[in-house]
Coordinates of N, CA and C in Angstrom, one line a residue:
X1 N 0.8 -1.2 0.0 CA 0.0 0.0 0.0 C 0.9 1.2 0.0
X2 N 0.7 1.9 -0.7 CA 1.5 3.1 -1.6 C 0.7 4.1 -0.4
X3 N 1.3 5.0 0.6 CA 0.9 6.2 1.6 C 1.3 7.7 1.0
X4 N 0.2 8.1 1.1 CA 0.5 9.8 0.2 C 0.7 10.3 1.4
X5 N 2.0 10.9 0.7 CA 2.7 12.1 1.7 C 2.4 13.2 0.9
X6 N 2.0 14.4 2.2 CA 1.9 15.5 1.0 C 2.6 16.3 2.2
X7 N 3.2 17.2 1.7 CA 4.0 18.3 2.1 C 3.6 19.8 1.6
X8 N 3.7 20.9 2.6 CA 3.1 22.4 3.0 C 4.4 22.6 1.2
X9 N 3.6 23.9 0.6 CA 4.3 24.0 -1.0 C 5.6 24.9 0.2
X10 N 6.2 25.3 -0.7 CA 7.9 25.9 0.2 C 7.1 27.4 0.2
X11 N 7.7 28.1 1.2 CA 7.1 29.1 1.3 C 5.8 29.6 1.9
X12 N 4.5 28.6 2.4 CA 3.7 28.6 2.4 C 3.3 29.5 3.3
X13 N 2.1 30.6 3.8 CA 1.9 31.1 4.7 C 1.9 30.2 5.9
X14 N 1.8 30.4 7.3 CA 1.2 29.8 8.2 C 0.3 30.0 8.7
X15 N -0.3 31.5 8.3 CA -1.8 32.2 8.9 C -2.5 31.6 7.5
X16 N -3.5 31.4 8.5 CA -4.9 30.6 7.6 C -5.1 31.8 6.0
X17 N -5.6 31.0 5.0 CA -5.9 32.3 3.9 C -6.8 33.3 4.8
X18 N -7.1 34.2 3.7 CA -7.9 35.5 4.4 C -9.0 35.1 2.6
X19 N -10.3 35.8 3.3 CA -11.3 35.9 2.4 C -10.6 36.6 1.0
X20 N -11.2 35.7 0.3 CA -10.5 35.7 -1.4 C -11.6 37.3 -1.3
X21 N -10.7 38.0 -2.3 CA -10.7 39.8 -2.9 C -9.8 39.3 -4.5
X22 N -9.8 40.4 -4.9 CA -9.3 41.0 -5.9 C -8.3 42.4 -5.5
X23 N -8.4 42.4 -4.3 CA -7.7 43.2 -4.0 C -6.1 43.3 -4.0
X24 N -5.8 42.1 -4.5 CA -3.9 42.0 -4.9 C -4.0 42.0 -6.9
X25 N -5.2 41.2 -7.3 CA -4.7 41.7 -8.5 C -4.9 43.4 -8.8
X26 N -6.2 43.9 -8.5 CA -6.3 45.9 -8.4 C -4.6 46.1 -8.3
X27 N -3.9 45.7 -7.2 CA -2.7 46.2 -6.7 C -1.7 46.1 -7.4
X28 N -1.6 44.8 -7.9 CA -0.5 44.7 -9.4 C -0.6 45.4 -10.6
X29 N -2.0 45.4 -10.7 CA -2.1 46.6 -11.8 C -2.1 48.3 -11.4
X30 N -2.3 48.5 -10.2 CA -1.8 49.6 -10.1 C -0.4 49.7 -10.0
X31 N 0.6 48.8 -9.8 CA 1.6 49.1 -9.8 C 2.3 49.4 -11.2
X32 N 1.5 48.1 -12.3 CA 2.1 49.0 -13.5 C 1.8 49.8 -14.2
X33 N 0.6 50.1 -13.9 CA 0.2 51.6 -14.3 C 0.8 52.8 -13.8
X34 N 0.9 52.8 -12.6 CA 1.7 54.2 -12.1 C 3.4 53.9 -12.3
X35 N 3.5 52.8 -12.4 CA 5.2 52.9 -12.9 C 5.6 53.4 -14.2
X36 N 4.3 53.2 -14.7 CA 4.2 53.7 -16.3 C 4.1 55.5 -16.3
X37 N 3.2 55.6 -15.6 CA 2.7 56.9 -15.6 C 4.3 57.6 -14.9
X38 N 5.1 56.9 -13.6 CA 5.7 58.0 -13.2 C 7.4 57.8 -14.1
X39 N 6.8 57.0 -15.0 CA 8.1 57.4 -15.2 C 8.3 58.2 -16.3
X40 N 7.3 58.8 -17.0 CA 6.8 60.2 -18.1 C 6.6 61.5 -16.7
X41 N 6.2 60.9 -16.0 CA 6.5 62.3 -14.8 C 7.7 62.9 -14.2
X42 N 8.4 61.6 -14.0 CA 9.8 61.9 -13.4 C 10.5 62.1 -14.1
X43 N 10.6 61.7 -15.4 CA 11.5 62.1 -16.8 C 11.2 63.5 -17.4
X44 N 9.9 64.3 -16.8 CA 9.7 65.2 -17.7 C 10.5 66.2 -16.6
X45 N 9.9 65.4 -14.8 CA 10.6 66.7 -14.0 C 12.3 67.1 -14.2
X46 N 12.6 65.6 -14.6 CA 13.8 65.8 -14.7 C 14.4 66.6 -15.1
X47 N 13.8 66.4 -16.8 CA 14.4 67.6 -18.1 C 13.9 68.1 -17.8
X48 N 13.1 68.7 -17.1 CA 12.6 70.5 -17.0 C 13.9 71.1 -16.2
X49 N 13.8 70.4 -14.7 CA 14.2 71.1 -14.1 C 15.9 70.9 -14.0
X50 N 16.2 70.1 -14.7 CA 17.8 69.6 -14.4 C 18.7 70.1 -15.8
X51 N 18.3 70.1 -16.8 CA 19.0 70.0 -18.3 C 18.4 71.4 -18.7
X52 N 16.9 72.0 -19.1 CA 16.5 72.6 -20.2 C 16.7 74.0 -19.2
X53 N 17.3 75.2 -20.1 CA 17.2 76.5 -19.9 C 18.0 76.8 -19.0
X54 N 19.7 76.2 -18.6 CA 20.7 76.6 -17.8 C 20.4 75.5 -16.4
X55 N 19.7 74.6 -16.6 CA 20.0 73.4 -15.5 C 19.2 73.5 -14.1
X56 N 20.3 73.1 -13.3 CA 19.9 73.1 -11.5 C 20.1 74.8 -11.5
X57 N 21.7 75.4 -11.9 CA 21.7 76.7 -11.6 C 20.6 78.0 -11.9
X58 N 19.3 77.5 -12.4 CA 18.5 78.7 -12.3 C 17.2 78.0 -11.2
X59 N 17.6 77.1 -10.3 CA 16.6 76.8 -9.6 C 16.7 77.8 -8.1
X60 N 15.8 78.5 -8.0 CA 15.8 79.4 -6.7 C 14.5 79.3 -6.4
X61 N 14.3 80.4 -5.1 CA 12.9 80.7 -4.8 C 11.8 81.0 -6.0
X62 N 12.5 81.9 -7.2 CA 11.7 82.9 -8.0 C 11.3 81.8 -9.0
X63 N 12.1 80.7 -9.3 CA 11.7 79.6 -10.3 C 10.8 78.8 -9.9
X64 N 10.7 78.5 -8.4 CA 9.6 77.5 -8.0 C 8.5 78.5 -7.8
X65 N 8.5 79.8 -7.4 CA 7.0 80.1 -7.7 C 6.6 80.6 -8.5
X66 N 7.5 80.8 -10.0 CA 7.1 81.0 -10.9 C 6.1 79.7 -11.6
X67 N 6.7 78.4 -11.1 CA 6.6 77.2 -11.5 C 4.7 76.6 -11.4
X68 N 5.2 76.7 -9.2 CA 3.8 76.3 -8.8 C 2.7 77.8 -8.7
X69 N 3.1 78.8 -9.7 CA 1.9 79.8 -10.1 C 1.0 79.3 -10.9
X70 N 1.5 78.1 -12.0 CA 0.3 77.6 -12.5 C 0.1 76.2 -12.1
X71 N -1.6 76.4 -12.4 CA -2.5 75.1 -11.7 C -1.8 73.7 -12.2
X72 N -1.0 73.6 -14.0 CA -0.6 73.0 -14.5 C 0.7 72.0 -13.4
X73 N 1.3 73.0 -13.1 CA 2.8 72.5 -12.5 C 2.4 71.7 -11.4
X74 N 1.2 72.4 -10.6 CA 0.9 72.1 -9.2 C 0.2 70.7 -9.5
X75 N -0.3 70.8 -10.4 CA -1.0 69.1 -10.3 C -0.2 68.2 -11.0
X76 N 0.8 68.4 -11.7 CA 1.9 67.3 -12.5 C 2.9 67.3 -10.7
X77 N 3.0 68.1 -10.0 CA 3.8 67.7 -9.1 C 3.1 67.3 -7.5
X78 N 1.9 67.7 -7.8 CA 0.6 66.6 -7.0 C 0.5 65.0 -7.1
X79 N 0.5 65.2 -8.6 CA 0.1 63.3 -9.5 C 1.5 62.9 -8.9
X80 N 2.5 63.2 -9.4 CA 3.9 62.7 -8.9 C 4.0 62.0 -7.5
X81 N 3.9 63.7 -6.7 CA 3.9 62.8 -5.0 C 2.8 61.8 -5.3
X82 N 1.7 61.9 -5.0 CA 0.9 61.0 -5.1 C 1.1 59.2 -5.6
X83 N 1.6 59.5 -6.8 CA 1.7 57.8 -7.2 C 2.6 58.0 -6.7
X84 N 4.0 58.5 -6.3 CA 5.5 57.5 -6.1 C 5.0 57.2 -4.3
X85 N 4.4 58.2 -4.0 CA 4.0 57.6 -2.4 C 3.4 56.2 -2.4
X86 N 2.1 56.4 -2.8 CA 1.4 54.7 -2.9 C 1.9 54.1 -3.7
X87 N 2.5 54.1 -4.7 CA 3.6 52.9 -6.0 C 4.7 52.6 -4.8
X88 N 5.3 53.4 -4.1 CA 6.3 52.7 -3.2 C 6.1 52.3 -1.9
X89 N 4.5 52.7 -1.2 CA 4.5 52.6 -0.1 C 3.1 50.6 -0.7
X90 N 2.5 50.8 -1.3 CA 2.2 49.1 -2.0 C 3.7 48.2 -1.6
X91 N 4.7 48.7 -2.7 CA 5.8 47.8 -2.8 C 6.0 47.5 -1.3
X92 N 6.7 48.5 -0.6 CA 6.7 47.6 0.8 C 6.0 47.1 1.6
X93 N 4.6 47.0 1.4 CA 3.4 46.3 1.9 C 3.6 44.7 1.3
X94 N 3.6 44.8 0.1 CA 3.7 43.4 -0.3 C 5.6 43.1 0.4
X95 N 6.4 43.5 0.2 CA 7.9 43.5 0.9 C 7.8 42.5 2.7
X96 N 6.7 43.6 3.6 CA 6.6 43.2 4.5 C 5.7 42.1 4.6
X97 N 4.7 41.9 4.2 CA 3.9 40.0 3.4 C 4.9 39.4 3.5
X98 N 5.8 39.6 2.4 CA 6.7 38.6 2.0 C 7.9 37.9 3.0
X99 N 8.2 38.8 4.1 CA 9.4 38.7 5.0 C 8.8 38.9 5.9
X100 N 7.9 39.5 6.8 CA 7.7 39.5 8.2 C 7.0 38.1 8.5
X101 N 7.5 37.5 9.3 CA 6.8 36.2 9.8 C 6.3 36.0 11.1
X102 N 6.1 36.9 11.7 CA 5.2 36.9 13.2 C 4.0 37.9 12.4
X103 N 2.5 37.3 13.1 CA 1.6 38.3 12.7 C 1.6 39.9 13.0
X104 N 2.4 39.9 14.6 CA 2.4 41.1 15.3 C 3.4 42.2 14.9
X105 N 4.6 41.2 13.9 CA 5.9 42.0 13.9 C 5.0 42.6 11.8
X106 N 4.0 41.7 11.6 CA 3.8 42.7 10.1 C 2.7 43.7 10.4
X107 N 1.6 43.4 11.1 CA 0.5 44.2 11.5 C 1.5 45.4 12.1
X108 N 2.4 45.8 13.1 CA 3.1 47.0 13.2 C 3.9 47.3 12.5
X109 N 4.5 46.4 11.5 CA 5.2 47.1 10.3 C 4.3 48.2 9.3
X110 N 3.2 47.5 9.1 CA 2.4 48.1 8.3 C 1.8 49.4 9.0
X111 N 1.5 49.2 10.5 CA 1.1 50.3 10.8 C 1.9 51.7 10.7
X112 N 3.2 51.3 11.1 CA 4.7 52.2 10.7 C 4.3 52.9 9.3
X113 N 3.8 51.9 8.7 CA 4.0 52.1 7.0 C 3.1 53.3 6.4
X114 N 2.0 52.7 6.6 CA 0.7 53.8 6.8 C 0.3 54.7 7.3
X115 N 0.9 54.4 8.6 CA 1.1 56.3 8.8 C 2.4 57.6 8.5
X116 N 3.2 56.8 7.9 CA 4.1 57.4 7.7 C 3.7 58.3 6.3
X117 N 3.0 56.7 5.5 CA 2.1 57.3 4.0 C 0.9 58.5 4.3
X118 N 0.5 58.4 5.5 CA -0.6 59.4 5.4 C 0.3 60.5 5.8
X119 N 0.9 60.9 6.7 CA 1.8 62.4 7.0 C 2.4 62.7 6.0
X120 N 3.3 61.9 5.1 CA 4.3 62.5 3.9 C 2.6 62.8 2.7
X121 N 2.1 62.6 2.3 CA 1.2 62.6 1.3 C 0.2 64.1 1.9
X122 N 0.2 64.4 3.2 CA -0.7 65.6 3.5 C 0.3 66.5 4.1
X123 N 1.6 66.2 4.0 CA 1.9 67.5 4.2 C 2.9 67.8 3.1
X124 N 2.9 67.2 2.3 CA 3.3 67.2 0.5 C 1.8 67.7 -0.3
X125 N 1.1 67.3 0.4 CA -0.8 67.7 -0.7 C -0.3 69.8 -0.1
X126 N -0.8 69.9 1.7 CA -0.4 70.8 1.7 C 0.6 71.9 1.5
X127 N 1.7 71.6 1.0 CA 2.6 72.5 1.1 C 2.6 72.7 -0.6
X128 N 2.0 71.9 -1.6 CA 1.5 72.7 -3.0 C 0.6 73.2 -3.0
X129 N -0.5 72.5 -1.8 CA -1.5 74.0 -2.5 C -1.5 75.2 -1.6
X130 N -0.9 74.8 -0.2 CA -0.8 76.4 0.4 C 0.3 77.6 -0.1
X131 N 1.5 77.0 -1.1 CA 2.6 77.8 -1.4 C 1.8 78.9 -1.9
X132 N 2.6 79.9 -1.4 CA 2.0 81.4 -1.6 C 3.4 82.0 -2.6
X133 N 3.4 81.9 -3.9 CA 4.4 82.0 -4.9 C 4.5 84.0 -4.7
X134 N 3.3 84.5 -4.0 CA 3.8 85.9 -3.5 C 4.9 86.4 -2.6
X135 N 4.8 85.9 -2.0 CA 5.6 85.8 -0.8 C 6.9 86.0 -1.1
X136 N 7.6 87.3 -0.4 CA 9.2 87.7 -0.9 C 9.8 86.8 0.1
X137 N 11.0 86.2 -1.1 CA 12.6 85.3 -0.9 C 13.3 85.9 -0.1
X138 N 13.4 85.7 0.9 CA 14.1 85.7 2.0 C 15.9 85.3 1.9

């Protein structure tokens, strides 16, 4: 009599599954969409602000509020923060899945994670839309 042995696949979680979602495939496709998108954003911030019309050296106070004086600038560098925050702060969500192996040590990784993402994302939202491009350079 032939005994089936079956063995856990390598890798396997040890927490029970969690209710089937769609919520990791949404995730993988948001990851390559906004990798797509930031990288026409970060390529454009680049050449604006690095190479075209005398480089880094004409970046001062008077260039950034000439910059975020229009609605245009402020939302290409809104979209920016925005996806590289959640395109990077996903990545290490799935990072910490993948490597934390106590429930307690990922449930506060993540909490780390998420609130770090909510402070940097609102005080990045605020400080584009409150810049007062009036305001004399000091």
């Amino acid at each position: 009599m032939a005994e089936s042995l079956t063995l856990d696949k390598p890798r396997s979680p040890k927490r029970p599954a969690a209710r089937r979602s769609n919520f990791e495939l949404y995730s993988w496709l948001f990851m390559r969409i906004s990798g797509m998108a930031l990288i026409i954003l970060v390529l454009g911030h680049l050449l604006i602000m690095n190479i075209l019309d005398g480089g880094v050296h004409r970046i001062n106070w008077g260039f950034v509020a000439g910059r975020w004086a229009s609605p245009f600038w402020q939302f290409w560098d809104l979209l920016m923060l925005w996806l590289a925050e959640i395109h990077g702060g996903n990545g290490l969500r799935v990072i910490i899945d993948d490597y934390a192996r106590k429930d307690s040590t990922r449930f506060w990784l993540k909490i780390v994670l998420y609130v770090s993402m909510v402070l940097i994302l609102a005080v990045g939202t605020m400080v584009i839309f409150t810049f007062d491009p009036n305001m004399p350079a000091n």
